[in-house]
XYZ file of N, CA and C in Angstrom:
240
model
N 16.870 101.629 -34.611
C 17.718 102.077 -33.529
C 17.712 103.609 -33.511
N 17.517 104.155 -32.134
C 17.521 105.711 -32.051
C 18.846 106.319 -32.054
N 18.953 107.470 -32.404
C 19.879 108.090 -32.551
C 19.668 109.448 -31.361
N 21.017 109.931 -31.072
C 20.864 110.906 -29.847
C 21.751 112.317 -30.521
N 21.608 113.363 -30.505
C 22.021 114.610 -31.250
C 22.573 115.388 -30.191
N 23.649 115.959 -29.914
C 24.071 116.502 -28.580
C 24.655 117.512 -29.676
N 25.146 118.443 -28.708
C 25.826 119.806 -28.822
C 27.172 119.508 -28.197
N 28.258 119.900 -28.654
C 29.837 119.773 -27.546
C 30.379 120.883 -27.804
N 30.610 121.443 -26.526
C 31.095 122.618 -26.105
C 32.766 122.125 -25.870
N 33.475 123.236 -26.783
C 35.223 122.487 -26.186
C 36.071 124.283 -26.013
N 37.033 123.859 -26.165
C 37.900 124.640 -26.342
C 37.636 125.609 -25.623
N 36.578 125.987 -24.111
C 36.278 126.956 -23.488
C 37.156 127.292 -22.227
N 36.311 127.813 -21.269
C 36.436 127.803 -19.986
C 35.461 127.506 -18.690
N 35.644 127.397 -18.113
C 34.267 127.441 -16.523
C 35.139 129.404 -15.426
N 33.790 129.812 -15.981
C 33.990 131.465 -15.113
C 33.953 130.863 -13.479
N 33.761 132.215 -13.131
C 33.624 132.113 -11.583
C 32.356 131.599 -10.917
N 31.280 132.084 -12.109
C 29.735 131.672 -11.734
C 29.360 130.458 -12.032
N 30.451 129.676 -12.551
C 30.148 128.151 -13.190
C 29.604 127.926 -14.357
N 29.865 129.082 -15.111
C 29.341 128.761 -16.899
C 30.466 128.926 -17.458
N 30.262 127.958 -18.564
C 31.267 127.620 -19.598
C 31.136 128.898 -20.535
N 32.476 129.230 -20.823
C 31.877 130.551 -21.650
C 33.141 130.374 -22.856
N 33.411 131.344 -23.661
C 34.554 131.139 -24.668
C 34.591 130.077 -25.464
N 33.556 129.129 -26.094
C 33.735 127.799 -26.384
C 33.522 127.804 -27.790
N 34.142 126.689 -28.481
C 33.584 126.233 -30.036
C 32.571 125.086 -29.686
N 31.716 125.112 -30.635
C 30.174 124.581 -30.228
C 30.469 123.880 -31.529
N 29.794 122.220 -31.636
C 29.903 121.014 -32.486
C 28.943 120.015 -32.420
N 28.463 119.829 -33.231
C 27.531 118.540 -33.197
C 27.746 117.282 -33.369
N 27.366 116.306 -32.577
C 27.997 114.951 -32.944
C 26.136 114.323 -32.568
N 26.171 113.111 -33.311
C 25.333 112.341 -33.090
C 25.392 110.560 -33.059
N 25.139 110.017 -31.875
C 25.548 108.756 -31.344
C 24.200 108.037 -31.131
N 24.241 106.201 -31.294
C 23.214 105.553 -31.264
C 22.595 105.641 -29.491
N 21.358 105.746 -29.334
C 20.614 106.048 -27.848
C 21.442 105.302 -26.917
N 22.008 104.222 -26.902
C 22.097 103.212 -26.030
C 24.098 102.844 -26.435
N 24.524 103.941 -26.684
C 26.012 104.153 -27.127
C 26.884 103.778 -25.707
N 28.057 102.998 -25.644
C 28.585 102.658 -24.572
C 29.919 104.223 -24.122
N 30.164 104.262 -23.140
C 31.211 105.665 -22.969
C 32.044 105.144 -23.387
N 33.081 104.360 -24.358
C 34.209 104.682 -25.365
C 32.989 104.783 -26.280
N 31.846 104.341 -27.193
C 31.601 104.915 -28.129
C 31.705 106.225 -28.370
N 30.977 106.963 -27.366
C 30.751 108.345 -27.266
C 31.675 108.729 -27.222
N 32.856 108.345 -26.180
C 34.253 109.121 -26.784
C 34.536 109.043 -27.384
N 34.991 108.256 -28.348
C 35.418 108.208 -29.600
C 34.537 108.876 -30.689
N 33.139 108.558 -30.161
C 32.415 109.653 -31.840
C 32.579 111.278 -31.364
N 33.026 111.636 -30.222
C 33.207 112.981 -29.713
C 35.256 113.693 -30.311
N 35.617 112.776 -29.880
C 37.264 112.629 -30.105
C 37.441 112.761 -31.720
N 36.810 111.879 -32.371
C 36.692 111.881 -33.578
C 36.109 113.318 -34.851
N 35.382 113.858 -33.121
C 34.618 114.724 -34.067
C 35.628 116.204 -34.034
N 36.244 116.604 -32.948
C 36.727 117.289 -32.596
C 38.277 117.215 -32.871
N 38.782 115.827 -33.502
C 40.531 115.513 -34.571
C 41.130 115.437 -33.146
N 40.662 114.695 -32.166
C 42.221 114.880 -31.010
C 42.506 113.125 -31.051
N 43.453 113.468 -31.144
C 44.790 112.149 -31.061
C 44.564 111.549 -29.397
N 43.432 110.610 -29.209
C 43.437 109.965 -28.003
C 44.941 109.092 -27.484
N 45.346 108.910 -27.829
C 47.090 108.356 -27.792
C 47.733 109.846 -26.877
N 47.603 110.902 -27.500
C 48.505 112.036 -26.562
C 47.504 112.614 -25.563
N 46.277 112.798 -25.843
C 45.659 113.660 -24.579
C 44.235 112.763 -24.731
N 43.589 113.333 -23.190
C 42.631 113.129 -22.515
C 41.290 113.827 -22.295
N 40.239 113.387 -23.096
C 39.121 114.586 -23.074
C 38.372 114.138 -21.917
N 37.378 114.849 -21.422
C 36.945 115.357 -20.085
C 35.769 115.192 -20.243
N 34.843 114.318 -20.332
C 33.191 114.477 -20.388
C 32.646 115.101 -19.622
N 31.730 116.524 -19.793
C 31.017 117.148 -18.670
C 29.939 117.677 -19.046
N 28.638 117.107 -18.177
C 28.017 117.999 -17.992
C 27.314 118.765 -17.050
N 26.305 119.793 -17.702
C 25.461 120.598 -16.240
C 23.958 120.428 -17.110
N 23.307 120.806 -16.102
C 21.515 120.388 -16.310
C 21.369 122.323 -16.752
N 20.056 122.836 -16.276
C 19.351 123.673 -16.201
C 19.668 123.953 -14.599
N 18.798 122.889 -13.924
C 18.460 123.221 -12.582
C 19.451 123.006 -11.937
N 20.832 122.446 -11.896
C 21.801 122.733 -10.825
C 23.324 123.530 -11.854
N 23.619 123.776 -10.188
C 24.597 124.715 -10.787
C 26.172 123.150 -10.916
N 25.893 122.330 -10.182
C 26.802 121.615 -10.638
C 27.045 120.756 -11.766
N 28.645 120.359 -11.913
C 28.780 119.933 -13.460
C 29.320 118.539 -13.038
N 28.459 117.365 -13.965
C 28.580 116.050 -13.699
C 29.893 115.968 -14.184
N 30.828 115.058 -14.202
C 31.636 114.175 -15.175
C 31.135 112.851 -15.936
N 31.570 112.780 -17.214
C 31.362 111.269 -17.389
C 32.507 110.725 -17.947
N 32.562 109.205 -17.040
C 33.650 109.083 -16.879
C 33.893 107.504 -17.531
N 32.846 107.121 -17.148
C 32.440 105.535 -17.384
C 31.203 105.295 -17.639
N 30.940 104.006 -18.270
C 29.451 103.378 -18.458
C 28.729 103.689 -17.526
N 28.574 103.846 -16.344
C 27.709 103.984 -15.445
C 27.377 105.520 -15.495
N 28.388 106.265 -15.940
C 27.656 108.185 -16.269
C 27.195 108.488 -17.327
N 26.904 107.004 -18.535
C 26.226 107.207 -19.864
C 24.939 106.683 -19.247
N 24.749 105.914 -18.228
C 23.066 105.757 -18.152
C 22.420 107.046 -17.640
N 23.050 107.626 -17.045
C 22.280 108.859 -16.177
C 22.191 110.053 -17.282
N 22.760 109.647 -18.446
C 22.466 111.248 -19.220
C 21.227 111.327 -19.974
């Protein structure tokens, strides 16, 4: 089974130009074919937040556009 290695950007902001800037940078790594509570939870987990009081925000941006996906559900873990 493959494994997937991401980078998580938290604790930042989005400027005016649409980059995340100010951030703590973290590594988490999840099986290829991970369902979106896995990933939240190995992300939540990685970062100590108490899913019971708050709500993390899956996002991302590519290279080539300036817009930033959400993921929100199973259906925004196939497209990543």
């Amino acid at each position: 089974m493959s494994s997937i290695a991401i980078w998580v950007m938290h604790s930042g902001k989005w400027d005016d130009a649409n980059c995340y800037v100010d951030y703590v940078i973290e590594g988490v790594v999840f099986r290829e074919n991970a369902s979106f509570t896995e990933l939240y939870n190995i992300i939540a987990t990685q970062l100590a937040v108490d899913v019971t009081l708050k709500v993390l925000k899956i996002e991302y941006k590519n290279d080539q556009s300036s817009t930033r996906v959400v993921i929100h559900n199973e259906m925004g873990c196939e497209y990543m």
